[in-house]
Amino acid sequence: MPTEAEPRRRWNRESVVQAAAELTDRHGYDALSLALLAKELGIKPPSLYKHIGGLDDLKTAIQTHATQALNKVMLEAAAARSGDAAVLAVAHAYREFMKRHPGLQVALSRPSATGHQGIQDPELEASNRQLLEFAVRLLDGYDLDDQGRIHALRALRSLIHGFALLETTGSFEYAVSVPQSFTWAIENYLNGLPAKAEQARR
Amino acid sequence: MPTEAEPRRRWNRESVVQAAAELTDRHGYDALSLALLAKELGIKPPSLYKHIGGLDDLKTAIQTHATQALNKVMLEAAAARSGDAAVLAVAHAYREFMKRHPGLQVALSRPSATGHQGIQDPELEASNRQLLEFAVRLLDGYDLDDQGRIHALRALRSLIHGFALLETTGSFEYAVSVPQSFTWAIENYLNGLPAKAEQARR
DNA sequence: CCGTTAAGCTAATTATGTTAGCCTTTCCCC
DNA sequence: GGGGAAAGGCTAACATAATTAGCTTAACGG
């Protein structure tokens, strides 16, 4: 009898979370269940507990997975760009990510399942810190002090995130081009920023 | 035996949805269940089906309930104000609403449970139409054509909604005042809008 | 080769959503 | 007032999901 049996694919926490994330994107965040995920992986629900702590833990893991993926996308989008072009590129990449990952979008738009009392994944911390450092540099071309930069970053992210979210919830019914609205929104944001004194440039 | 029995409070669809909405605000959107709701109302789960079609129907009802409540809040905030002051008032009212109703906030930030294929509550339609008409007037003081006004409204709502959402998901960890960031964000938005030619005013 | 461990399984428990069918109160109309 | 329909509640029963306990087996290292 030849060893016909599948090598029996081994799952680990990361691959399980990854599969779960894809599941939410395909079937919707609310459709995520251990039963469905187990079927998808070809194993039985109790086996999942060898990799994750339960449904809540899985949801939290999906959140951090999504956050890291989004951070990565933003960093890549801004690479080799600067100034307004960089901001626009990041904005479009952010929106693209949200549209391409409807499940993760929902995951990114809700309080973490397990109350996030400080104790966080160190890898996530690092990713966030890296993003912040990078993001601050995005706004180099504007006349902002340290506080102003934080304000500006929060505003930018709010704008992008809110837009992408409202877009997929179907809040933009009116017969005006949504992509144009997005570009308009970002440009209006940039337009409002205080320009750095001209003589200070170049 | 005197008729000690409680007059047995009667529920209807509206009061049930209202109670469910409050439940989500107190216990979190994900904690919403027919079992918990029934306990809250002092009835048994199957009885709920006399008022709602099931959990999905209830969630959709909560969404439209939330939308109408939010619309109302915005309208009231802008009453007797105009120009930038009106925009700021609406923005703050919107954010306040989101903070005060964490459950409804989540409800407002996800695709409707029952796919929203056009068939909508006429009352909701009316509320949305009313809001749009009003909102357009909000931007009277700026030099925008019809398309521009829609762009501007989408941008404003995205900014406010996104900010409130990220605020409660805990994305603003940095040690800078969040309320200040919010005001900054709205002012920056207004700042970016094209001012109407001066001679056209007063 | 043998023991440990990782990763799977079955069985059983609990909670929930949902349906069916029954019972009582309310209330309207005659 | 009477009588019936409708409203609103209930119990019983069932399906599915999450979770726990305890067993089994493949892999892997000494």
GROMACS .gro file of N, CA, C and O in nm, chain A residues 26 31 38 45 48 55 57 59 67 70 72 86 103 120 134 146-147 156 171 200 202:
model
   84
   26ARG      N    1  -1.402   3.671   0.160
   26ARG     CA    2  -1.486   3.605   0.060
   26ARG      C    3  -1.632   3.594   0.105
   26ARG      O    4  -1.723   3.611   0.026
   31ALA      N    5  -1.987   3.618   0.859
   31ALA     CA    6  -2.001   3.476   0.826
   31ALA      C    7  -1.887   3.395   0.887
   31ALA      O    8  -1.889   3.271   0.881
   38ALA      N    9  -1.308   2.560   0.989
   38ALA     CA   10  -1.260   2.422   0.999
   38ALA      C   11  -1.289   2.347   0.869
   38ALA      O   12  -1.202   2.278   0.815
   45PRO      N   13  -1.373   2.134   1.387
   45PRO     CA   14  -1.367   2.255   1.471
   45PRO      C   15  -1.279   2.242   1.595
   45PRO      O   16  -1.199   2.334   1.621
   48LEU      N   17  -0.910   2.333   1.577
   48LEU     CA   18  -0.867   2.472   1.567
   48LEU      C   19  -0.806   2.521   1.698
   48LEU      O   20  -0.719   2.608   1.698
   55LEU      N   21  -1.281   3.176   1.927
   55LEU     CA   22  -1.329   3.269   1.825
   55LEU      C   23  -1.283   3.412   1.853
   55LEU      O   24  -1.239   3.483   1.761
   57ASP      N   25  -1.024   3.516   2.020
   57ASP     CA   26  -0.881   3.527   1.994
   57ASP      C   27  -0.856   3.534   1.844
   57ASP      O   28  -0.773   3.614   1.797
   59LYS      N   29  -1.051   3.649   1.614
   59LYS     CA   30  -1.090   3.780   1.561
   59LYS      C   31  -0.984   3.885   1.593
   59LYS      O   32  -0.950   3.968   1.508
   67THR      N   33  -0.406   4.490   1.030
   67THR     CA   34  -0.332   4.613   1.055
   67THR      C   35  -0.193   4.607   0.994
   67THR      O   36  -0.149   4.702   0.928
   70LEU      N   37  -0.210   4.626   0.615
   70LEU     CA   38  -0.240   4.761   0.569
   70LEU      C   39  -0.119   4.853   0.586
   70LEU      O   40  -0.087   4.932   0.497
   72LYS      N   41   0.185   4.769   0.572
   72LYS     CA   42   0.280   4.733   0.468
   72LYS      C   43   0.240   4.797   0.335
   72LYS      O   44   0.325   4.856   0.265
   86ALA      N   45   0.307   6.155  -0.267
   86ALA     CA   46   0.317   6.045  -0.171
   86ALA      C   47   0.187   6.031  -0.093
   86ALA      O   48   0.135   5.921  -0.074
  103GLY      N   49  -1.372   4.202   0.429
  103GLY     CA   50  -1.376   4.142   0.562
  103GLY      C   51  -1.280   4.212   0.656
  103GLY      O   52  -1.316   4.249   0.769
  120GLN      N   53  -0.016   4.418   2.409
  120GLN     CA   54  -0.033   4.399   2.265
  120GLN      C   55   0.081   4.316   2.208
  120GLN      O   56   0.185   4.300   2.267
  134PHE      N   57   0.726   5.683   0.960
  134PHE     CA   58   0.717   5.708   0.817
  134PHE      C   59   0.612   5.815   0.787
  134PHE      O   60   0.635   5.907   0.708
  146ASP      N   61   0.502   6.978   1.594
  146ASP     CA   62   0.484   6.837   1.629
  146ASP      C   63   0.338   6.802   1.653
  146ASP      O   64   0.288   6.701   1.604
  147GLN      N   65   0.272   6.887   1.729
  147GLN     CA   66   0.131   6.861   1.755
  147GLN      C   67   0.049   6.867   1.626
  147GLN      O   68  -0.036   6.781   1.601
  156LEU      N   69  -0.600   6.290   0.830
  156LEU     CA   70  -0.584   6.221   0.702
  156LEU      C   71  -0.635   6.078   0.710
  156LEU      O   72  -0.711   6.032   0.625
  171SER      N   73  -2.315   5.431   0.138
  171SER     CA   74  -2.369   5.560   0.179
  171SER      C   75  -2.359   5.666   0.069
  171SER      O   76  -2.411   5.776   0.085
  200ALA      N   77   1.195   7.863   0.239
  200ALA     CA   78   1.257   7.753   0.311
  200ALA      C   79   1.273   7.630   0.223
  200ALA      O   80   1.332   7.531   0.262
  202ARG      N   81   1.384   7.408  -0.126
  202ARG     CA   82   1.489   7.392  -0.228
  202ARG      C   83   1.614   7.468  -0.189
  202ARG      O   84   1.615   7.588  -0.182
   0.00000   0.00000   0.00000
